[in-house]
CSV table of C-alpha atoms in Angstrom, one decimal:
chain,number,residue,atom,x,y,z
H,140,MET,CA,-5.5,-1.1,-14.7
H,141,GLU,CA,-3.0,-3.1,-16.7
H,142,VAL,CA,-0.3,-3.0,-14.1
H,143,ALA,CA,-2.8,-4.7,-10.9
H,144,THR,CA,-4.2,-7.4,-13.5
H,145,ARG,CA,-0.3,-8.1,-14.1
H,146,ALA,CA,1.0,-8.2,-10.5
H,147,VAL,CA,-2.6,-10.2,-9.1
H,148,ASN,CA,-3.1,-14.3,-9.5
H,149,THR,CA,-6.9,-13.6,-9.6
H,150,ALA,CA,-7.2,-17.7,-8.7
H,151,THR,CA,-5.0,-17.2,-5.2
H,152,ASN,CA,-5.6,-13.5,-4.8
H,153,LEU,CA,-1.6,-13.6,-4.4
H,154,VAL,CA,0.7,-10.3,-5.2
H,155,ARG,CA,4.1,-10.0,-4.8
H,156,MET,CA,5.3,-6.5,-4.3
H,157,GLN,CA,9.3,-6.0,-3.5
H,158,ASP,CA,10.0,-8.2,-1.6
H,159,TYR,CA,6.4,-9.0,0.2
H,160,LEU,CA,3.4,-11.7,-0.9
H,161,LEU,CA,0.2,-9.4,-0.3
H,162,ASP,CA,-2.5,-12.8,0.0
H,163,ILE,CA,-5.1,-10.1,-0.1
H,164,GLU,CA,-8.7,-12.2,0.4
H,165,ARG,CA,-6.7,-13.0,3.6
H,166,ARG,CA,-5.7,-9.9,3.8
H,167,MET,CA,-1.8,-10.3,4.8
H,168,ALA,CA,1.6,-9.1,4.1
H,169,LEU,CA,4.7,-11.9,4.3
H,170,LEU,CA,8.3,-11.3,4.4
H,171,ASN,CA,10.7,-14.9,4.3
H,172,ASN,CA,7.6,-16.6,5.0
H,173,ARG,CA,7.1,-14.2,8.0
H,174,TYR,CA,3.6,-12.9,8.4
H,175,VAL,CA,4.0,-8.8,8.8
H,176,ASP,CA,1.9,-7.4,11.9
H,177,LEU,CA,0.3,-4.7,9.7
H,178,THR,CA,-3.3,-2.7,10.7
H,179,THR,CA,-6.5,-2.2,8.4
H,180,LYS,CA,-5.2,0.8,7.1
H,181,GLU,CA,-2.1,-0.2,6.8
H,182,PHE,CA,-3.1,-3.2,4.6
H,183,ASP,CA,-5.5,-1.7,2.8
H,184,LEU,CA,-2.8,1.1,1.8
H,185,LEU,CA,-1.0,-1.7,0.3
H,186,VAL,CA,-3.1,-3.1,-1.8
H,187,LEU,CA,-3.0,0.3,-3.1
H,188,PHE,CA,-0.2,0.6,-3.6
H,189,ALA,CA,0.2,-3.3,-5.6
H,190,ARG,CA,-3.0,-1.5,-7.8
H,191,HIS,CA,-0.8,1.8,-8.5
H,192,ARG,CA,2.9,0.4,-8.8
H,193,GLY,CA,5.3,3.5,-10.2
H,194,ILE,CA,2.3,5.1,-10.0
H,195,ALA,CA,2.1,9.0,-8.2
H,196,LEU,CA,-0.8,9.0,-5.4
H,197,SER,CA,-2.4,12.1,-4.3
H,198,ARG,CA,-2.2,12.2,-0.3
H,199,GLU,CA,-6.0,12.8,-1.1
H,200,GLN,CA,-6.7,10.0,-3.7
H,201,ILE,CA,-4.4,7.6,-0.4
H,202,ILE,CA,-7.3,9.5,1.8
H,203,ARG,CA,-10.2,8.1,0.0
H,204,PHE,CA,-9.0,5.0,-1.2
H,205,VAL,CA,-8.2,4.2,3.0
H,206,TRP,CA,-10.8,6.1,5.1
H,207,GLY,CA,-13.4,6.2,2.6
H,208,GLU,CA,-14.9,9.9,1.3
H,209,ASN,CA,-16.4,10.9,4.5
H,210,TYR,CA,-12.9,11.6,6.2
H,211,PHE,CA,-12.7,15.5,7.5
H,212,GLY,CA,-9.4,14.6,8.9
H,213,SER,CA,-5.8,16.0,8.5
H,214,ASP,CA,-4.2,15.3,5.8
H,215,ARG,CA,-0.9,14.6,7.7
H,216,ALA,CA,-2.0,11.1,8.7
H,217,VAL,CA,-1.4,9.7,5.3
H,218,ASP,CA,2.5,10.9,6.5
H,219,ASP,CA,2.5,8.9,9.4
H,220,LEU,CA,0.5,5.7,8.2
H,221,ILE,CA,4.0,6.0,5.9
H,222,ARG,CA,5.9,6.3,8.1
H,223,ARG,CA,4.8,3.4,10.7
H,224,MET,CA,4.9,1.4,7.6
H,225,ARG,CA,8.4,2.2,6.5
H,226,LYS,CA,9.0,1.6,10.2
H,227,LYS,CA,7.1,-2.2,10.0
H,228,MET,CA,8.2,-2.9,6.3
H,229,LYS,CA,11.5,-1.6,6.2
H,230,ARG,CA,12.3,-3.2,2.3
H,231,LEU,CA,9.6,-1.7,0.9
H,232,ARG,CA,10.7,1.4,-1.1
H,233,VAL,CA,8.4,4.2,-1.2
H,234,GLU,CA,8.7,7.6,-3.1
H,235,THR,CA,7.8,10.7,-1.0
H,236,LEU,CA,6.7,13.4,-3.9
H,237,TYR,CA,7.0,16.4,-1.9
H,238,GLY,CA,3.8,19.3,-2.3
H,239,TYR,CA,1.7,16.1,-3.8
H,240,GLY,CA,2.2,12.9,-2.2
H,241,TYR,CA,3.6,8.9,-2.9
H,242,ARG,CA,4.7,6.5,-5.2
H,243,ILE,CA,6.1,3.0,-4.9
H,244,ILE,CA,9.0,2.2,-6.6
H,245,SER,CA,8.2,-1.3,-8.5
C-alpha cells in the first residue's frame, strides 16, 4: 500500500507511528527511546496498523493477520488485544468502530 511504502524506511525497517518508533526487523517498539514491552500478537497488530493507517480494519481482518487463517476462537479476542495495547501504549490513538473493528488514527 502507498501508506506503508511512505512510512517504512526499508534500509533500516523503522516505522514512525504517532509517538512511537517501530523496528520491524528487531520486533521492538520504542517511546522516547524506551522499549515498550509487547507480546508477539500485540506487536503483530501494531505492524498491521502501521501498514494500514487511517484504514478501517474489521475484527476478521485483524484475526487473519494476527492469529492466522486457522483461528477458530471468538472475535472478542481482538477487543482484548486492543485493550491490552491501549493500557501499555497510552499515547496510541486507536478508534473503535462499533460493530466493525478498529482504525489507527494517523
